[in-house]
Short mmCIF file of N, CA, C and O in Angstrom, two decimals:
data_model
loop_
_atom_site.label_atom_id
_atom_site.label_comp_id
_atom_site.label_asym_id
_atom_site.label_seq_id
_atom_site.Cartn_x
_atom_site.Cartn_y
_atom_site.Cartn_z
N UNK Y 30 0.85 -1.16 0.00
CA UNK Y 30 0.00 0.00 0.00
C UNK Y 30 0.90 1.23 0.00
O UNK Y 30 1.94 1.24 0.68
N UNK Y 31 0.52 2.26 -0.72
CA UNK Y 31 1.33 3.49 -0.69
C UNK Y 31 1.43 4.05 0.73
O UNK Y 31 0.45 4.09 1.47
N UNK Y 32 2.60 4.44 1.10
CA UNK Y 32 2.89 4.92 2.45
C UNK Y 32 2.04 6.13 2.83
O UNK Y 32 1.62 6.28 3.97
N UNK Y 33 1.73 6.98 1.84
CA UNK Y 33 0.96 8.19 2.13
C UNK Y 33 -0.51 7.92 2.45
O UNK Y 33 -1.24 8.83 2.82
N UNK Y 34 -0.96 6.68 2.33
CA UNK Y 34 -2.34 6.34 2.66
C UNK Y 34 -2.49 5.84 4.10
O UNK Y 34 -3.58 5.52 4.54
N UNK Y 35 -1.38 5.76 4.82
CA UNK Y 35 -1.40 5.33 6.22
C UNK Y 35 -1.31 6.57 7.10
O UNK Y 35 -0.48 7.44 6.86
N UNK Y 36 -2.17 6.66 8.14
CA UNK Y 36 -2.08 7.82 9.04
C UNK Y 36 -0.69 7.93 9.66
O UNK Y 36 -0.12 6.94 10.10
N UNK Y 37 -0.14 9.13 9.67
CA UNK Y 37 1.23 9.36 10.16
C UNK Y 37 1.40 8.89 11.60
O UNK Y 37 2.45 8.35 11.95
N UNK Y 38 0.38 9.04 12.44
CA UNK Y 38 0.52 8.65 13.85
C UNK Y 38 0.51 7.14 14.04
O UNK Y 38 0.83 6.64 15.11
N UNK Y 39 0.15 6.37 13.00
CA UNK Y 39 0.14 4.92 13.10
C UNK Y 39 1.21 4.25 12.26
O UNK Y 39 1.21 3.04 12.09
N UNK Y 40 2.12 5.02 11.74
CA UNK Y 40 3.13 4.50 10.82
C UNK Y 40 4.32 3.90 11.57
O UNK Y 40 5.42 4.44 11.59
N UNK Y 41 4.07 2.76 12.24
CA UNK Y 41 5.10 2.02 12.96
C UNK Y 41 4.87 0.54 12.75
O UNK Y 41 3.73 0.07 12.74
N UNK Y 42 5.93 -0.23 12.61
CA UNK Y 42 5.81 -1.68 12.47
C UNK Y 42 5.13 -2.24 13.71
O UNK Y 42 5.46 -1.87 14.83
N UNK Y 43 4.13 -3.08 13.49
CA UNK Y 43 3.38 -3.69 14.58
C UNK Y 43 2.08 -2.98 14.91
O UNK Y 43 1.24 -3.52 15.61
N UNK Y 44 1.90 -1.76 14.40
CA UNK Y 44 0.67 -1.02 14.66
C UNK Y 44 -0.50 -1.74 14.01
O UNK Y 44 -0.42 -2.17 12.87
N UNK Y 45 -1.60 -1.87 14.75
CA UNK Y 45 -2.82 -2.45 14.20
C UNK Y 45 -3.77 -1.32 13.85
O UNK Y 45 -4.04 -0.44 14.68
N UNK Y 46 -4.26 -1.33 12.63
CA UNK Y 46 -5.20 -0.33 12.14
C UNK Y 46 -6.50 -1.02 11.75
O UNK Y 46 -6.55 -2.24 11.60
N UNK Y 47 -7.55 -0.26 11.60
CA UNK Y 47 -8.84 -0.79 11.13
C UNK Y 47 -9.05 -0.35 9.69
O UNK Y 47 -8.83 0.81 9.35
N UNK Y 48 -9.47 -1.29 8.87
CA UNK Y 48 -9.78 -0.98 7.47
C UNK Y 48 -11.24 -1.32 7.23
O UNK Y 48 -11.87 -2.05 7.99
N UNK Y 49 -11.80 -0.79 6.15
CA UNK Y 49 -13.19 -1.04 5.81
C UNK Y 49 -13.24 -1.73 4.45
O UNK Y 49 -12.65 -1.28 3.49
N UNK Y 50 -13.95 -2.85 4.40
CA UNK Y 50 -14.10 -3.62 3.17
C UNK Y 50 -15.13 -3.02 2.24
O UNK Y 50 -15.79 -2.03 2.57
N UNK Y 51 -15.33 -3.62 1.06
CA UNK Y 51 -16.25 -3.07 0.06
C UNK Y 51 -17.71 -3.02 0.51
O UNK Y 51 -18.47 -2.18 0.05
N UNK Y 52 -18.12 -3.90 1.43
CA UNK Y 52 -19.49 -3.87 1.94
C UNK Y 52 -19.59 -3.12 3.27
O UNK Y 52 -20.60 -3.19 3.95
N UNK Y 53 -18.53 -2.42 3.64
CA UNK Y 53 -18.55 -1.62 4.86
C UNK Y 53 -18.09 -2.35 6.11
O UNK Y 53 -18.07 -1.78 7.19
N UNK Y 54 -17.73 -3.63 5.97
CA UNK Y 54 -17.28 -4.40 7.14
C UNK Y 54 -15.89 -3.93 7.57
O UNK Y 54 -15.06 -3.62 6.74
N UNK Y 55 -15.67 -3.89 8.87
CA UNK Y 55 -14.36 -3.49 9.39
C UNK Y 55 -13.53 -4.72 9.69
O UNK Y 55 -14.05 -5.75 10.10
N UNK Y 56 -12.23 -4.61 9.46
CA UNK Y 56 -11.31 -5.69 9.78
C UNK Y 56 -9.95 -5.10 10.15
O UNK Y 56 -9.57 -4.04 9.67
N UNK Y 57 -9.24 -5.81 11.05
CA UNK Y 57 -7.93 -5.29 11.48
C UNK Y 57 -6.83 -5.65 10.49
O UNK Y 57 -6.90 -6.67 9.80
N UNK Y 58 -5.84 -4.81 10.40
CA UNK Y 58 -4.63 -5.10 9.63
C UNK Y 58 -3.45 -4.56 10.42
O UNK Y 58 -3.57 -3.63 11.18
N UNK Y 59 -2.32 -5.21 10.24
CA UNK Y 59 -1.12 -4.86 11.00
C UNK Y 59 -0.03 -4.42 10.05
O UNK Y 59 0.16 -5.00 8.99
N UNK Y 60 0.70 -3.38 10.42
CA UNK Y 60 1.83 -2.93 9.61
C UNK Y 60 2.98 -3.90 9.84
O UNK Y 60 3.48 -4.06 10.96
N UNK Y 61 3.38 -4.58 8.78
CA UNK Y 61 4.42 -5.61 8.85
C UNK Y 61 5.81 -5.03 8.53
O UNK Y 61 6.80 -5.39 9.15
N UNK Y 62 5.86 -4.13 7.54
CA UNK Y 62 7.15 -3.58 7.11
C UNK Y 62 6.91 -2.22 6.47
O UNK Y 62 5.91 -2.01 5.80
N UNK Y 63 7.85 -1.30 6.69
CA UNK Y 63 7.77 0.03 6.10
C UNK Y 63 8.93 0.19 5.14
O UNK Y 63 10.09 0.01 5.52
N UNK Y 64 8.62 0.51 3.89
CA UNK Y 64 9.65 0.75 2.87
C UNK Y 64 9.69 2.23 2.54
O UNK Y 64 8.95 3.02 3.13
N UNK Y 65 10.51 2.62 1.57
CA UNK Y 65 10.65 4.04 1.22
C UNK Y 65 9.33 4.66 0.78
O UNK Y 65 8.95 5.72 1.25
N UNK Y 66 8.61 4.00 -0.11
CA UNK Y 66 7.39 4.56 -0.70
C UNK Y 66 6.13 3.78 -0.34
O UNK Y 66 5.03 4.22 -0.65
N UNK Y 67 6.29 2.61 0.29
CA UNK Y 67 5.12 1.76 0.53
C UNK Y 67 5.19 1.10 1.90
O UNK Y 67 6.21 1.16 2.59
N UNK Y 68 4.08 0.48 2.25
CA UNK Y 68 3.96 -0.23 3.52
C UNK Y 68 3.44 -1.63 3.21
O UNK Y 68 2.51 -1.80 2.43
N UNK Y 69 4.06 -2.64 3.82
CA UNK Y 69 3.61 -4.02 3.67
C UNK Y 69 2.65 -4.30 4.83
O UNK Y 69 3.01 -4.12 6.00
N UNK Y 70 1.43 -4.73 4.50
CA UNK Y 70 0.41 -4.98 5.51
C UNK Y 70 0.19 -6.46 5.70
O UNK Y 70 0.32 -7.25 4.77
N UNK Y 71 -0.18 -6.84 6.91
CA UNK Y 71 -0.50 -8.23 7.25
C UNK Y 71 -1.98 -8.26 7.61
O UNK Y 71 -2.39 -7.64 8.59
N UNK Y 72 -2.78 -8.98 6.81
CA UNK Y 72 -4.21 -9.06 7.05
C UNK Y 72 -4.62 -10.38 7.69
O UNK Y 72 -5.79 -10.68 7.82
N UNK Y 73 -3.63 -11.17 8.14
CA UNK Y 73 -3.95 -12.42 8.83
C UNK Y 73 -4.57 -12.13 10.19
O UNK Y 73 -4.34 -11.07 10.78
N UNK Y 74 -5.33 -13.09 10.69
CA UNK Y 74 -5.89 -12.99 12.03
C UNK Y 74 -4.73 -12.88 13.02
O UNK Y 74 -3.68 -13.51 12.82
N UNK Y 75 -4.87 -12.11 14.09
CA UNK Y 75 -3.77 -11.96 15.06
C UNK Y 75 -3.28 -13.28 15.66
O UNK Y 75 -2.14 -13.38 16.08
N UNK Y 76 -4.11 -14.31 15.69
CA UNK Y 76 -3.69 -15.60 16.24
C UNK Y 76 -3.15 -16.55 15.17
O UNK Y 76 -2.77 -17.67 15.49
N UNK Y 77 -3.09 -16.12 13.93
CA UNK Y 77 -2.58 -16.99 12.85
C UNK Y 77 -1.14 -17.37 13.15
O UNK Y 77 -0.31 -16.54 13.52
N UNK Y 78 -0.85 -18.67 13.04
CA UNK Y 78 0.51 -19.17 13.26
C UNK Y 78 0.86 -19.42 14.72
O UNK Y 78 1.94 -19.92 15.02
N UNK Y 79 -0.03 -19.08 15.64
CA UNK Y 79 0.23 -19.30 17.06
C UNK Y 79 -0.26 -20.69 17.47
O UNK Y 79 -1.17 -21.24 16.88
N UNK Y 80 0.35 -21.25 18.49
CA UNK Y 80 -0.12 -22.50 19.06
C UNK Y 80 -1.22 -22.17 20.05
O UNK Y 80 -1.03 -21.35 20.95
N UNK Y 81 -2.37 -22.79 19.86
CA UNK Y 81 -3.51 -22.56 20.75
C UNK Y 81 -3.74 -23.78 21.61
O UNK Y 81 -3.71 -24.91 21.12
N UNK Y 82 -3.97 -23.58 22.87
CA UNK Y 82 -4.28 -24.66 23.80
C UNK Y 82 -5.68 -24.42 24.35
O UNK Y 82 -6.00 -23.30 24.77
N UNK Y 83 -6.50 -25.45 24.35
CA UNK Y 83 -7.85 -25.34 24.85
C UNK Y 83 -8.03 -26.27 26.03
O UNK Y 83 -7.56 -27.41 26.02
N UNK Y 84 -8.72 -25.84 27.05
CA UNK Y 84 -9.10 -26.66 28.18
C UNK Y 84 -10.60 -26.90 28.04
O UNK Y 84 -11.38 -25.94 27.99
N UNK Y 85 -10.98 -28.17 27.94
CA UNK Y 85 -12.39 -28.50 27.74
C UNK Y 85 -12.85 -29.48 28.80
O UNK Y 85 -12.05 -30.19 29.43
N UNK Y 86 -14.15 -29.53 28.99
CA UNK Y 86 -14.76 -30.47 29.90
C UNK Y 86 -15.77 -31.28 29.10
O UNK Y 86 -16.70 -30.71 28.51
N UNK Y 87 -15.58 -32.61 29.04
CA UNK Y 87 -16.51 -33.48 28.32
C UNK Y 87 -17.74 -33.67 29.20
O UNK Y 87 -17.65 -34.14 30.34
N UNK Y 88 -18.91 -33.31 28.68
CA UNK Y 88 -20.14 -33.39 29.45
C UNK Y 88 -20.90 -34.69 29.20
O UNK Y 88 -21.68 -35.12 30.05
N UNK Y 89 -20.69 -35.30 28.04
CA UNK Y 89 -21.46 -36.51 27.71
C UNK Y 89 -20.74 -37.25 26.59
O UNK Y 89 -20.08 -36.65 25.74
N UNK Y 90 -20.88 -38.57 26.61
CA UNK Y 90 -20.35 -39.42 25.54
C UNK Y 90 -21.51 -40.32 25.10
O UNK Y 90 -22.19 -40.93 25.94
N UNK Y 91 -21.75 -40.39 23.79
CA UNK Y 91 -22.83 -41.21 23.26
C UNK Y 91 -22.28 -42.23 22.31
O UNK Y 91 -21.29 -41.98 21.62
N UNK Y 92 -22.96 -43.34 22.21
CA UNK Y 92 -22.59 -44.40 21.28
C UNK Y 92 -22.79 -43.90 19.85
O UNK Y 92 -23.71 -43.14 19.57
N UNK Y 93 -21.94 -44.37 18.94
CA UNK Y 93 -22.06 -43.98 17.54
C UNK Y 93 -23.04 -44.83 16.76
O UNK Y 93 -23.23 -44.65 15.58
N UNK Y 94 -23.69 -45.79 17.39
CA UNK Y 94 -24.64 -46.69 16.72
C UNK Y 94 -25.95 -45.99 16.47
O UNK Y 94 -26.50 -45.34 17.35
N UNK Y 95 -26.45 -46.13 15.24
CA UNK Y 95 -27.76 -45.54 14.89
C UNK Y 95 -28.87 -46.49 15.28
O UNK Y 95 -28.73 -47.70 15.21
N UNK Y 96 -30.00 -45.95 15.62
CA UNK Y 96 -31.17 -46.78 15.75
C UNK Y 96 -31.61 -47.02 17.08
O UNK Y 96 -32.37 -47.52 17.69
#
């Protein structure tokens, strides 16, 4: 993206900005790299590539047999 389209106060690597899609939906984007004339943006979810651990409680177990 052209560098001049990013707000000056948010022009830092790691800054998360909000963008608006064609139907008006908002989504976050992160500044990944700043070059001379452009900015490389990361539109992945913030948890993309992270290891996630879930703690669950099994409430019920049922047989897989039909009928």
